[in-house]
């Protein structure tokens, strides 16, 4: 919106709602093509207390994180479904075909099951899909306990080494 243009009542209401929903001042301004000052003025005139307080930003961030977790769960489910479909294909009739010969003719044949190379590809692709499924699930269920335990173990090892080095450097320290 060009400088000095009036905000329509519809824009005003949309901006006010975005403020109530916990959007950031700059984000709302960019989304609605107005200045941040206009957004702050609307918040003030609409009497939206603490419109851009940190709590609103934190709430919006938590909502965004929850939305992304839900999307990852949907993708993980798709990976698992695809893996299952690929495994099922291994036991189904399989159409093999080729183009070739002097006349570049098309030939096809329906086999009881896929040839060994195609079976391997189906199995590998299925395994990759399951692996990606597991990684997405792990990303949302990891409590960080393993990382913390690893870090604490590293600190303990470093302290042990430092203590041993101090003992080696000054054997007389314990004497009188």
mmCIF file of N, CA, C and O in Angstrom, residues 18-70:
data_model
loop_
_atom_site.group_PDB
_atom_site.id
_atom_site.type_symbol
_atom_site.label_atom_id
_atom_site.label_comp_id
_atom_site.label_asym_id
_atom_site.label_seq_id
_atom_site.Cartn_x
_atom_site.Cartn_y
_atom_site.Cartn_z
ATOM 1 N N UNK A 18 -5.471 -10.298 12.865
ATOM 2 C CA UNK A 18 -4.108 -10.842 12.864
ATOM 3 C C UNK A 18 -3.387 -10.479 14.156
ATOM 4 O O UNK A 18 -2.627 -11.280 14.704
ATOM 5 N N UNK A 19 -3.634 -9.271 14.659
ATOM 6 C CA UNK A 19 -3.034 -8.851 15.938
ATOM 7 C C UNK A 19 -3.582 -9.722 17.065
ATOM 8 O O UNK A 19 -2.830 -10.235 17.890
ATOM 9 N N UNK A 20 -4.904 -9.923 17.078
ATOM 10 C CA UNK A 20 -5.523 -10.761 18.116
ATOM 11 C C UNK A 20 -5.027 -12.199 18.055
ATOM 12 O O UNK A 20 -4.931 -12.876 19.081
ATOM 13 N N UNK A 21 -4.712 -12.655 16.845
ATOM 14 C CA UNK A 21 -4.221 -14.029 16.670
ATOM 15 C C UNK A 21 -2.772 -14.191 17.101
ATOM 16 O O UNK A 21 -2.237 -15.297 17.076
ATOM 17 N N UNK A 22 -2.121 -13.079 17.461
ATOM 18 C CA UNK A 22 -0.774 -13.180 18.003
ATOM 19 C C UNK A 22 0.330 -12.992 16.998
ATOM 20 O O UNK A 22 1.475 -13.345 17.267
ATOM 21 N N UNK A 23 0.018 -12.425 15.835
ATOM 22 C CA UNK A 23 1.064 -12.170 14.847
ATOM 23 C C UNK A 23 2.030 -11.097 15.320
ATOM 24 O O UNK A 23 1.732 -10.325 16.232
ATOM 25 N N UNK A 24 3.185 -11.060 14.680
ATOM 26 C CA UNK A 24 4.165 -10.032 15.020
ATOM 27 C C UNK A 24 3.839 -8.754 14.270
ATOM 28 O O UNK A 24 3.237 -8.769 13.189
ATOM 29 N N UNK A 25 4.253 -7.641 14.812
ATOM 30 C CA UNK A 25 3.961 -6.349 14.209
ATOM 31 C C UNK A 25 4.525 -6.285 12.785
ATOM 32 O O UNK A 25 3.816 -5.941 11.840
ATOM 33 N N UNK A 26 5.788 -6.614 12.626
ATOM 34 C CA UNK A 26 6.403 -6.559 11.293
ATOM 35 C C UNK A 26 5.803 -7.587 10.343
ATOM 36 O O UNK A 26 5.618 -7.319 9.168
ATOM 37 N N UNK A 27 5.518 -8.760 10.866
ATOM 38 C CA UNK A 27 4.922 -9.800 10.028
ATOM 39 C C UNK A 27 3.563 -9.373 9.500
ATOM 40 O O UNK A 27 3.247 -9.558 8.319
ATOM 41 N N UNK A 28 2.752 -8.792 10.373
ATOM 42 C CA UNK A 28 1.423 -8.321 9.959
ATOM 43 C C UNK A 28 1.563 -7.178 8.962
ATOM 44 O O UNK A 28 0.855 -7.129 7.953
ATOM 45 N N UNK A 29 2.481 -6.266 9.246
ATOM 46 C CA UNK A 29 2.695 -5.135 8.340
ATOM 47 C C UNK A 29 3.092 -5.618 6.953
ATOM 48 O O UNK A 29 2.557 -5.154 5.938
ATOM 49 N N UNK A 30 3.989 -6.581 6.887
ATOM 50 C CA UNK A 30 4.431 -7.111 5.597
ATOM 51 C C UNK A 30 3.283 -7.823 4.897
ATOM 52 O O UNK A 30 3.055 -7.625 3.704
ATOM 53 N N UNK A 31 2.563 -8.643 5.645
ATOM 54 C CA UNK A 31 1.459 -9.420 5.064
ATOM 55 C C UNK A 31 0.370 -8.520 4.473
ATOM 56 O O UNK A 31 -0.212 -8.827 3.441
ATOM 57 N N UNK A 32 0.112 -7.399 5.139
ATOM 58 C CA UNK A 32 -0.983 -6.523 4.700
ATOM 59 C C UNK A 32 -0.483 -5.283 3.963
ATOM 60 O O UNK A 32 -1.282 -4.387 3.660
ATOM 61 N N UNK A 33 0.816 -5.224 3.715
ATOM 62 C CA UNK A 33 1.426 -4.133 2.952
ATOM 63 C C UNK A 33 1.114 -2.764 3.559
ATOM 64 O O UNK A 33 0.662 -1.837 2.879
ATOM 65 N N UNK A 34 1.320 -2.683 4.880
ATOM 66 C CA UNK A 34 1.170 -1.422 5.599
ATOM 67 C C UNK A 34 2.413 -1.227 6.452
ATOM 68 O O UNK A 34 3.237 -2.134 6.592
ATOM 69 N N UNK A 35 2.537 -0.058 7.050
ATOM 70 C CA UNK A 35 3.698 0.190 7.897
ATOM 71 C C UNK A 35 3.485 -0.423 9.277
ATOM 72 O O UNK A 35 2.346 -0.572 9.733
ATOM 73 N N UNK A 36 4.592 -0.740 9.970
ATOM 74 C CA UNK A 36 4.455 -1.220 11.350
ATOM 75 C C UNK A 36 3.752 -0.195 12.248
ATOM 76 O O UNK A 36 3.011 -0.573 13.159
ATOM 77 N N UNK A 37 3.958 1.103 11.970
ATOM 78 C CA UNK A 37 3.272 2.132 12.753
ATOM 79 C C UNK A 37 1.756 2.020 12.592
ATOM 80 O O UNK A 37 1.000 2.195 13.557
ATOM 81 N N UNK A 38 1.299 1.726 11.377
ATOM 82 C CA UNK A 38 -0.140 1.555 11.147
ATOM 83 C C UNK A 38 -0.664 0.371 11.946
ATOM 84 O O UNK A 38 -1.758 0.434 12.529
ATOM 85 N N UNK A 39 0.102 -0.709 11.981
ATOM 86 C CA UNK A 39 -0.317 -1.887 12.735
ATOM 87 C C UNK A 39 -0.403 -1.553 14.226
ATOM 88 O O UNK A 39 -1.382 -1.910 14.899
ATOM 89 N N UNK A 40 0.602 -0.843 14.743
ATOM 90 C CA UNK A 40 0.579 -0.461 16.161
ATOM 91 C C UNK A 40 -0.600 0.471 16.459
ATOM 92 O O UNK A 40 -1.250 0.350 17.497
ATOM 93 N N UNK A 41 -0.905 1.391 15.534
ATOM 94 C CA UNK A 41 -2.019 2.321 15.709
ATOM 95 C C UNK A 41 -3.338 1.551 15.756
ATOM 96 O O UNK A 41 -4.200 1.819 16.612
ATOM 97 N N UNK A 42 -3.497 0.558 14.880
ATOM 98 C CA UNK A 42 -4.720 -0.247 14.883
ATOM 99 C C UNK A 42 -4.847 -1.001 16.204
ATOM 100 O O UNK A 42 -5.917 -1.063 16.806
ATOM 101 N N UNK A 43 -3.734 -1.558 16.678
ATOM 102 C CA UNK A 43 -3.759 -2.281 17.954
ATOM 103 C C UNK A 43 -4.191 -1.357 19.086
ATOM 104 O O UNK A 43 -5.002 -1.740 19.940
ATOM 105 N N UNK A 44 -3.678 -0.130 19.064
ATOM 106 C CA UNK A 44 -4.020 0.831 20.109
ATOM 107 C C UNK A 44 -5.491 1.233 20.019
ATOM 108 O O UNK A 44 -6.212 1.233 21.018
ATOM 109 N N UNK A 45 -5.944 1.561 18.800
ATOM 110 C CA UNK A 45 -7.320 2.019 18.629
ATOM 111 C C UNK A 45 -8.339 0.903 18.858
ATOM 112 O O UNK A 45 -9.465 1.165 19.256
ATOM 113 N N UNK A 46 -7.935 -0.325 18.598
ATOM 114 C CA UNK A 46 -8.820 -1.471 18.851
ATOM 115 C C UNK A 46 -8.744 -1.921 20.307
ATOM 116 O O UNK A 46 -9.406 -2.879 20.697
ATOM 117 N N UNK A 47 -7.890 -1.233 21.070
ATOM 118 C CA UNK A 47 -7.712 -1.528 22.490
ATOM 119 C C UNK A 47 -7.347 -2.996 22.717
ATOM 120 O O UNK A 47 -7.975 -3.691 23.516
ATOM 121 N N UNK A 48 -6.331 -3.437 21.985
ATOM 122 C CA UNK A 48 -5.824 -4.804 22.153
ATOM 123 C C UNK A 48 -4.620 -4.701 23.086
ATOM 124 O O UNK A 48 -3.541 -4.280 22.671
ATOM 125 N N UNK A 49 -4.804 -5.022 24.359
ATOM 126 C CA UNK A 49 -3.729 -4.831 25.338
ATOM 127 C C UNK A 49 -2.546 -5.758 25.060
ATOM 128 O O UNK A 49 -2.718 -6.904 24.650
ATOM 129 N N UNK A 50 -1.368 -5.237 25.265
ATOM 130 C CA UNK A 50 -0.127 -6.006 25.095
ATOM 131 C C UNK A 50 -0.104 -6.733 23.753
ATOM 132 O O UNK A 50 0.274 -7.901 23.669
ATOM 133 N N UNK A 51 -0.503 -6.027 22.700
ATOM 134 C CA UNK A 51 -0.656 -6.643 21.380
ATOM 135 C C UNK A 51 0.602 -7.365 20.917
ATOM 136 O O UNK A 51 0.526 -8.450 20.351
ATOM 137 N N UNK A 52 1.739 -6.780 21.163
ATOM 138 C CA UNK A 52 2.962 -7.384 20.654
ATOM 139 C C UNK A 52 3.891 -7.791 21.786
ATOM 140 O O UNK A 52 5.109 -7.800 21.651
ATOM 141 N N UNK A 53 3.273 -8.161 22.899
ATOM 142 C CA UNK A 53 4.056 -8.638 24.039
ATOM 143 C C UNK A 53 4.692 -9.977 23.681
ATOM 144 O O UNK A 53 4.221 -10.712 22.823
ATOM 145 N N UNK A 54 5.743 -10.267 24.347
ATOM 146 C CA UNK A 54 6.491 -11.493 24.084
ATOM 147 C C UNK A 54 5.613 -12.742 24.235
ATOM 148 O O UNK A 54 5.804 -13.719 23.529
ATOM 149 N N UNK A 55 4.656 -12.695 25.119
ATOM 150 C CA UNK A 55 3.780 -13.857 25.324
ATOM 151 C C UNK A 55 3.031 -14.201 24.042
ATOM 152 O O UNK A 55 2.836 -15.369 23.725
ATOM 153 N N UNK A 56 2.614 -13.167 23.293
ATOM 154 C CA UNK A 56 1.925 -13.424 22.026
ATOM 155 C C UNK A 56 2.865 -14.097 21.033
ATOM 156 O O UNK A 56 2.473 -15.029 20.326
ATOM 157 N N UNK A 57 4.101 -13.614 20.978
ATOM 158 C CA UNK A 57 5.080 -14.199 20.070
ATOM 159 C C UNK A 57 5.375 -15.634 20.465
ATOM 160 O O UNK A 57 5.457 -16.516 19.610
ATOM 161 N N UNK A 58 5.517 -15.883 21.752
ATOM 162 C CA UNK A 58 5.766 -17.241 22.230
ATOM 163 C C UNK A 58 4.595 -18.157 21.909
ATOM 164 O O UNK A 58 4.786 -19.300 21.490
ATOM 165 N N UNK A 59 3.372 -17.641 22.058
ATOM 166 C CA UNK A 59 2.178 -18.426 21.745
ATOM 167 C C UNK A 59 2.156 -18.766 20.253
ATOM 168 O O UNK A 59 1.889 -19.907 19.874
ATOM 169 N N UNK A 60 2.463 -17.775 19.429
ATOM 170 C CA UNK A 60 2.485 -18.005 17.980
ATOM 171 C C UNK A 60 3.575 -19.006 17.612
ATOM 172 O O UNK A 60 3.379 -19.866 16.746
ATOM 173 N N UNK A 61 4.705 -18.918 18.265
ATOM 174 C CA UNK A 61 5.804 -19.850 17.999
ATOM 175 C C UNK A 61 5.409 -21.267 18.403
ATOM 176 O O UNK A 61 5.649 -22.216 17.655
ATOM 177 N N UNK A 62 4.792 -21.417 19.565
ATOM 178 C CA UNK A 62 4.339 -22.747 19.994
ATOM 179 C C UNK A 62 3.317 -23.323 19.014
ATOM 180 O O UNK A 62 3.355 -24.505 18.683
ATOM 181 N N UNK A 63 2.418 -22.452 18.541
ATOM 182 C CA UNK A 63 1.413 -22.911 17.568
ATOM 183 C C UNK A 63 2.096 -23.342 16.271
ATOM 184 O O UNK A 63 1.742 -24.365 15.685
ATOM 185 N N UNK A 64 3.080 -22.592 15.832
ATOM 186 C CA UNK A 64 3.809 -22.928 14.588
ATOM 187 C C UNK A 64 4.554 -24.245 14.760
ATOM 188 O O UNK A 64 4.547 -25.087 13.868
ATOM 189 N N UNK A 65 5.197 -24.439 15.890
ATOM 190 C CA UNK A 65 5.913 -25.687 16.159
ATOM 191 C C UNK A 65 4.939 -26.858 16.167
ATOM 192 O O UNK A 65 5.223 -27.926 15.602
ATOM 193 N N UNK A 66 3.772 -26.673 16.771
ATOM 194 C CA UNK A 66 2.755 -27.739 16.795
ATOM 195 C C UNK A 66 2.267 -28.044 15.380
ATOM 196 O O UNK A 66 2.077 -29.209 15.022
ATOM 197 N N UNK A 67 2.076 -26.990 14.575
ATOM 198 C CA UNK A 67 1.648 -27.199 13.182
ATOM 199 C C UNK A 67 2.683 -27.995 12.399
ATOM 200 O O UNK A 67 2.346 -28.898 11.633
ATOM 201 N N UNK A 68 3.949 -27.666 12.595
ATOM 202 C CA UNK A 68 5.013 -28.389 11.879
ATOM 203 C C UNK A 68 5.100 -29.840 12.346
ATOM 204 O O UNK A 68 5.331 -30.742 11.541
ATOM 205 N N UNK A 69 4.900 -30.084 13.629
ATOM 206 C CA UNK A 69 4.913 -31.458 14.140
ATOM 207 C C UNK A 69 3.773 -32.262 13.517
ATOM 208 O O UNK A 69 3.949 -33.429 13.157
ATOM 209 N N UNK A 70 2.624 -31.624 13.365
ATOM 210 C CA UNK A 70 1.487 -32.314 12.753
ATOM 211 C C UNK A 70 1.786 -32.629 11.279
ATOM 212 O O UNK A 70 1.480 -33.716 10.792
#
